mmCIF file with all atom_site columns, C-alpha atoms in Angstrom:
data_model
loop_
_atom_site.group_PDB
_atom_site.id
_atom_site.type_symbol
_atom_site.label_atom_id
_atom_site.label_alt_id
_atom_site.label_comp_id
_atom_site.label_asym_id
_atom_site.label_entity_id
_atom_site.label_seq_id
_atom_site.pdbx_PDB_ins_code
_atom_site.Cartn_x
_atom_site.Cartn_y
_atom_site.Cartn_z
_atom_site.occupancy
_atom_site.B_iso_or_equiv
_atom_site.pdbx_formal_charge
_atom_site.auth_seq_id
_atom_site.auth_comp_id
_atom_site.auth_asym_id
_atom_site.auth_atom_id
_atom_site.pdbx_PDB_model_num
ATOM 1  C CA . UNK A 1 1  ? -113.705 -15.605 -146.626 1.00 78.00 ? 28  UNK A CA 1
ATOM 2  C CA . UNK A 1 2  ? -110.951 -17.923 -147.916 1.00 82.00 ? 29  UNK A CA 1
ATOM 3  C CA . UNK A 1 3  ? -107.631 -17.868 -146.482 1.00 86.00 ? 30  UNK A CA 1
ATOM 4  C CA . UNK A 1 4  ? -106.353 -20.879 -148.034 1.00 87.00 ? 31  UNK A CA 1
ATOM 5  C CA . UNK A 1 5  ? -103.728 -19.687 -151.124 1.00 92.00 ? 32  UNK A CA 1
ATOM 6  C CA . UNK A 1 6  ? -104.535 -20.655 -154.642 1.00 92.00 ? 33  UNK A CA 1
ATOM 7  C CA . UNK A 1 7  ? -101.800 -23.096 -155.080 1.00 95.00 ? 34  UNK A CA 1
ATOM 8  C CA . UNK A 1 8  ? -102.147 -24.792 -151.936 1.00 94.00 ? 35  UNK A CA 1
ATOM 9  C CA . UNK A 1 9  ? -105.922 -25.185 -152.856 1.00 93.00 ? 36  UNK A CA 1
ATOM 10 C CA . UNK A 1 10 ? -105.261 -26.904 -156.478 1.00 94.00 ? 37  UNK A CA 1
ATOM 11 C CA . UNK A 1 11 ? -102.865 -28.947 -154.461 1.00 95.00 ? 38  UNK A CA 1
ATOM 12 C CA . UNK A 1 12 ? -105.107 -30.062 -152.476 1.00 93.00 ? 39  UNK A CA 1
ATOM 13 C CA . UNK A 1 13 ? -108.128 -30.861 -155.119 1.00 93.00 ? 40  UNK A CA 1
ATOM 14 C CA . UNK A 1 14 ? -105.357 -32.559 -157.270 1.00 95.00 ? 41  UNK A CA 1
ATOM 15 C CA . UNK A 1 15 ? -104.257 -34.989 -154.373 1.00 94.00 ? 42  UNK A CA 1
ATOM 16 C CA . UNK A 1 16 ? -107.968 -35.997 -153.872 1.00 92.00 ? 43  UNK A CA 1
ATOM 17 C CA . UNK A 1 17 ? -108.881 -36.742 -157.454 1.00 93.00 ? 44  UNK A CA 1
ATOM 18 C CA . UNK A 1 18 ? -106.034 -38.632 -157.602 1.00 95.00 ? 45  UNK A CA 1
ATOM 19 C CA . UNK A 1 19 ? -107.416 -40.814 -154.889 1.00 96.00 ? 46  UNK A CA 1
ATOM 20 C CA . UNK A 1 20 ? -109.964 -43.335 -156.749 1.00 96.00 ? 47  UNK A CA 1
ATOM 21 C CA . UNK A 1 21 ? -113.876 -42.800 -156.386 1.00 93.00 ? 48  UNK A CA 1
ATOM 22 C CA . UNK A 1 22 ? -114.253 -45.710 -153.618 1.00 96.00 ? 49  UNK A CA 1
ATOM 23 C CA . UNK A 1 23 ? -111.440 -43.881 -151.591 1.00 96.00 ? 50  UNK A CA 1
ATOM 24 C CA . UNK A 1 24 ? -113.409 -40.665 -151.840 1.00 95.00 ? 51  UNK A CA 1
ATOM 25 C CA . UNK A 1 25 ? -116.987 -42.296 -151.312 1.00 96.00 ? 52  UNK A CA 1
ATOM 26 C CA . UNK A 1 26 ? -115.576 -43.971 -148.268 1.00 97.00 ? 53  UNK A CA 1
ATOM 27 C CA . UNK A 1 27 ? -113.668 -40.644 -147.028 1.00 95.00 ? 54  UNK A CA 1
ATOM 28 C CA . UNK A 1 28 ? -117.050 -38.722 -147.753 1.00 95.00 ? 55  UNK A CA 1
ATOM 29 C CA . UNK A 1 29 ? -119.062 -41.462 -145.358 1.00 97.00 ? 56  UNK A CA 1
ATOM 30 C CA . UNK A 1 30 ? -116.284 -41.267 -142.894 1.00 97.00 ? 57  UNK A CA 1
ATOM 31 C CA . UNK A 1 31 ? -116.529 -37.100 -142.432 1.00 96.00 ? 58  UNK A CA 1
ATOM 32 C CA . UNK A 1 32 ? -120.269 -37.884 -142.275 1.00 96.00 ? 59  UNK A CA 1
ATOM 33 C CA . UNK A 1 33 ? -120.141 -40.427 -139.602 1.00 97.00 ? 60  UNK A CA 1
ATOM 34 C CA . UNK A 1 34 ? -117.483 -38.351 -137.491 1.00 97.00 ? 61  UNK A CA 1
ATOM 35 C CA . UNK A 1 35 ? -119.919 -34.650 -137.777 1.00 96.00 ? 62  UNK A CA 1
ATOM 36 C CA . UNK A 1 36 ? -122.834 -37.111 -136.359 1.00 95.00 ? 63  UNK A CA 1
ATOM 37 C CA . UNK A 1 37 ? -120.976 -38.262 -133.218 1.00 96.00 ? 64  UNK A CA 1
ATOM 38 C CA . UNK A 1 38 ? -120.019 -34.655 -132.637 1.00 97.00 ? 65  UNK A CA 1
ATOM 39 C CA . UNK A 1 39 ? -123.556 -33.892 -132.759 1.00 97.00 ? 66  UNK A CA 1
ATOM 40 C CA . UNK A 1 40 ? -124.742 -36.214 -130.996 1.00 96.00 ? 67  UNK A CA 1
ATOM 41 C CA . UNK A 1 41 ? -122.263 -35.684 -128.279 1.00 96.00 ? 68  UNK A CA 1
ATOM 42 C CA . UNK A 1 42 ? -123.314 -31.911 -128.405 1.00 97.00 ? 69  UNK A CA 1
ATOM 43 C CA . UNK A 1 43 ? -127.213 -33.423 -127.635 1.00 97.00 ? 70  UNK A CA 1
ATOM 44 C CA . UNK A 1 44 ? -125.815 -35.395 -124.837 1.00 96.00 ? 71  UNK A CA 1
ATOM 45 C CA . UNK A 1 45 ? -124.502 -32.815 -123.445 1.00 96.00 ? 72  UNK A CA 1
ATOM 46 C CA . UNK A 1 46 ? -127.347 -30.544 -123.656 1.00 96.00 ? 73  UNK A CA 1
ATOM 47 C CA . UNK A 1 47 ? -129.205 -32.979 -121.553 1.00 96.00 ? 74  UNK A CA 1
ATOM 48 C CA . UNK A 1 48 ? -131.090 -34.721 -124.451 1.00 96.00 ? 75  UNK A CA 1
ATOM 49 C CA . UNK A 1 49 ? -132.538 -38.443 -124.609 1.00 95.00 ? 76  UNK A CA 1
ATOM 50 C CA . UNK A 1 50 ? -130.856 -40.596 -127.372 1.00 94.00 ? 77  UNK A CA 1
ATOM 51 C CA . UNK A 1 51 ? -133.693 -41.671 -129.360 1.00 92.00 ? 78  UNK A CA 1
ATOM 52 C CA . UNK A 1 52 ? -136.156 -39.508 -128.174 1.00 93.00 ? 79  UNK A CA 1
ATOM 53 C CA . UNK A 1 53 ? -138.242 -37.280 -129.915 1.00 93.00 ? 80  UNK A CA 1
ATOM 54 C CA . UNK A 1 54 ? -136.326 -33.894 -129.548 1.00 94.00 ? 81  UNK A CA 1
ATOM 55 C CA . UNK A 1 55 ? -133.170 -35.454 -130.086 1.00 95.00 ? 82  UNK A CA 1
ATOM 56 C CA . UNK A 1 56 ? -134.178 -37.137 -133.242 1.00 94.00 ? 83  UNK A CA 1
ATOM 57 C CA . UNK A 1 57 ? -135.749 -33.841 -134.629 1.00 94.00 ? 84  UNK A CA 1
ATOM 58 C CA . UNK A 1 58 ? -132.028 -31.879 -133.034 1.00 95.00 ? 85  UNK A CA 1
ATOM 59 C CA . UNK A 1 59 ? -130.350 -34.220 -134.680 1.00 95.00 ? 86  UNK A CA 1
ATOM 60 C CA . UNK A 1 60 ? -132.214 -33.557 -137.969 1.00 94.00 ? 87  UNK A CA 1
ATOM 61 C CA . UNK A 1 61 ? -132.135 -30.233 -137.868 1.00 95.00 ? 88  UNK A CA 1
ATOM 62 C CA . UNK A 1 62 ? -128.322 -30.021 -137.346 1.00 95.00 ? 89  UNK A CA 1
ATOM 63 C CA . UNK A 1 63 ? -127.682 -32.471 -139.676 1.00 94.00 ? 90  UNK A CA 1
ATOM 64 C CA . UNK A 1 64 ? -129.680 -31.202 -142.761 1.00 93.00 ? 91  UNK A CA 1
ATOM 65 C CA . UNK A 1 65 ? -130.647 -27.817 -141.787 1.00 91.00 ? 92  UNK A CA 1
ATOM 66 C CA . UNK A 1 66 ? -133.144 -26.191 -144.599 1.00 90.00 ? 93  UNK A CA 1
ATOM 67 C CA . UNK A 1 67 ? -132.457 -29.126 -146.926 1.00 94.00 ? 94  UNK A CA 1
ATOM 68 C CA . UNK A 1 68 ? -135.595 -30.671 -145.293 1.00 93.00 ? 95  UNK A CA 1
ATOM 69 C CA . UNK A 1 69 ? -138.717 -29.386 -146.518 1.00 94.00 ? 96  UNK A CA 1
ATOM 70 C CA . UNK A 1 70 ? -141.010 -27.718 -143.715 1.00 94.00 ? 97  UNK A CA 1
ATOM 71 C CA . UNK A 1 71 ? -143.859 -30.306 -144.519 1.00 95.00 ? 98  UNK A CA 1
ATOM 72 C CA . UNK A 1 72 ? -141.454 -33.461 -144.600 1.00 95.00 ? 99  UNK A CA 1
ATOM 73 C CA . UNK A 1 73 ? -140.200 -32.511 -141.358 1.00 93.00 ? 100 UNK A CA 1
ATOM 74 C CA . UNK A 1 74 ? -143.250 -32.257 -139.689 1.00 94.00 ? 101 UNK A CA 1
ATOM 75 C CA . UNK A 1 75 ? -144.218 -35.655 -141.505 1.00 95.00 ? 102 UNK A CA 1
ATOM 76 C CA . UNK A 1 76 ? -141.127 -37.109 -139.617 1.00 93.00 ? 103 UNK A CA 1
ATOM 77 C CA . UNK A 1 77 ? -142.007 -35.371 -136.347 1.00 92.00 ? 104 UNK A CA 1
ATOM 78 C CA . UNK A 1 78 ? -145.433 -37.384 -136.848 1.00 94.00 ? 105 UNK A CA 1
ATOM 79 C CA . UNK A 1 79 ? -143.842 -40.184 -137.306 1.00 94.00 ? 106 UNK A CA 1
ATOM 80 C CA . UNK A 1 80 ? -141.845 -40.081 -134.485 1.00 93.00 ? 107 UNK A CA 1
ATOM 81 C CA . UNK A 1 81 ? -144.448 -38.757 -132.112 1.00 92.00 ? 108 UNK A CA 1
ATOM 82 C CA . UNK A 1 82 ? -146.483 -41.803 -132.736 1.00 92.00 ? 109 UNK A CA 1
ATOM 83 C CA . UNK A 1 83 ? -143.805 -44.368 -132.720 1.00 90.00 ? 110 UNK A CA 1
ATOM 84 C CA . UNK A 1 84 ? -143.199 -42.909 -129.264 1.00 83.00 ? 111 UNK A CA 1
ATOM 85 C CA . UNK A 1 85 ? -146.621 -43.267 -127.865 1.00 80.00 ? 112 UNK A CA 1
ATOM 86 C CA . UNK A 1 86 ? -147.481 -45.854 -125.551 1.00 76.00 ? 113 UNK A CA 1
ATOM 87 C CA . UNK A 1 87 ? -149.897 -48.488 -127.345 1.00 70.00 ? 114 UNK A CA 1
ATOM 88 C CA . UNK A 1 88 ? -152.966 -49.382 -126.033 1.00 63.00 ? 115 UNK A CA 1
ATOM 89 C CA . UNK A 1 89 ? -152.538 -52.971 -125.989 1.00 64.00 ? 116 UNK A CA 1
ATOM 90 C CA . UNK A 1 90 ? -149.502 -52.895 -123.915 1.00 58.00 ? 117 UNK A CA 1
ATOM 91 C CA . UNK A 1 91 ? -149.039 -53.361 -120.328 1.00 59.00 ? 118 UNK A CA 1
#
């Protein structure tokens, strides 16, 4: 569904190319950094750990969705999981 009118659409692309490609890098990173902290917030709410386990693999999964393969995700679980553990050399 798009509700947006044609012209008000072109408008809209022409304003942005007209911006240069550091200005639209930088607005990119910025729209990027600002969906994160809603996530995260969301995990906060939902009673998560920052850092932890679950809320790095939320966090992933919100974040990049299916454009994670199934295998590289569970590499990253892995990862994390044993990161995570206690070591046997600590106290």
């Amino acid at each position: 569904m798009n509700d947006t009118l044609p012209r008000a659409e072109a408008l809209v692309r022409t304003l942005l190319l007209r911006r240069s490609g550091e200005e639209r890098l930088k607005m990119g990173a910025d729209m990027f950094s600002a969906a994160r902290a809603l996530i995260a917030a969301a995990l906060r709410e939902e009673g998560l750990v920052p850092g932890s386990v679950e809320w790095k693999l939320r966090l992933l999964d919100r974040t990049y969705g299916s454009e994670i393969s199934p295998a590289q995700r569970q590499r990253l679980i892995d990862r994390w999981r044993s990161e995570a553990a206690p070591r046997a050399d600590s106290p």
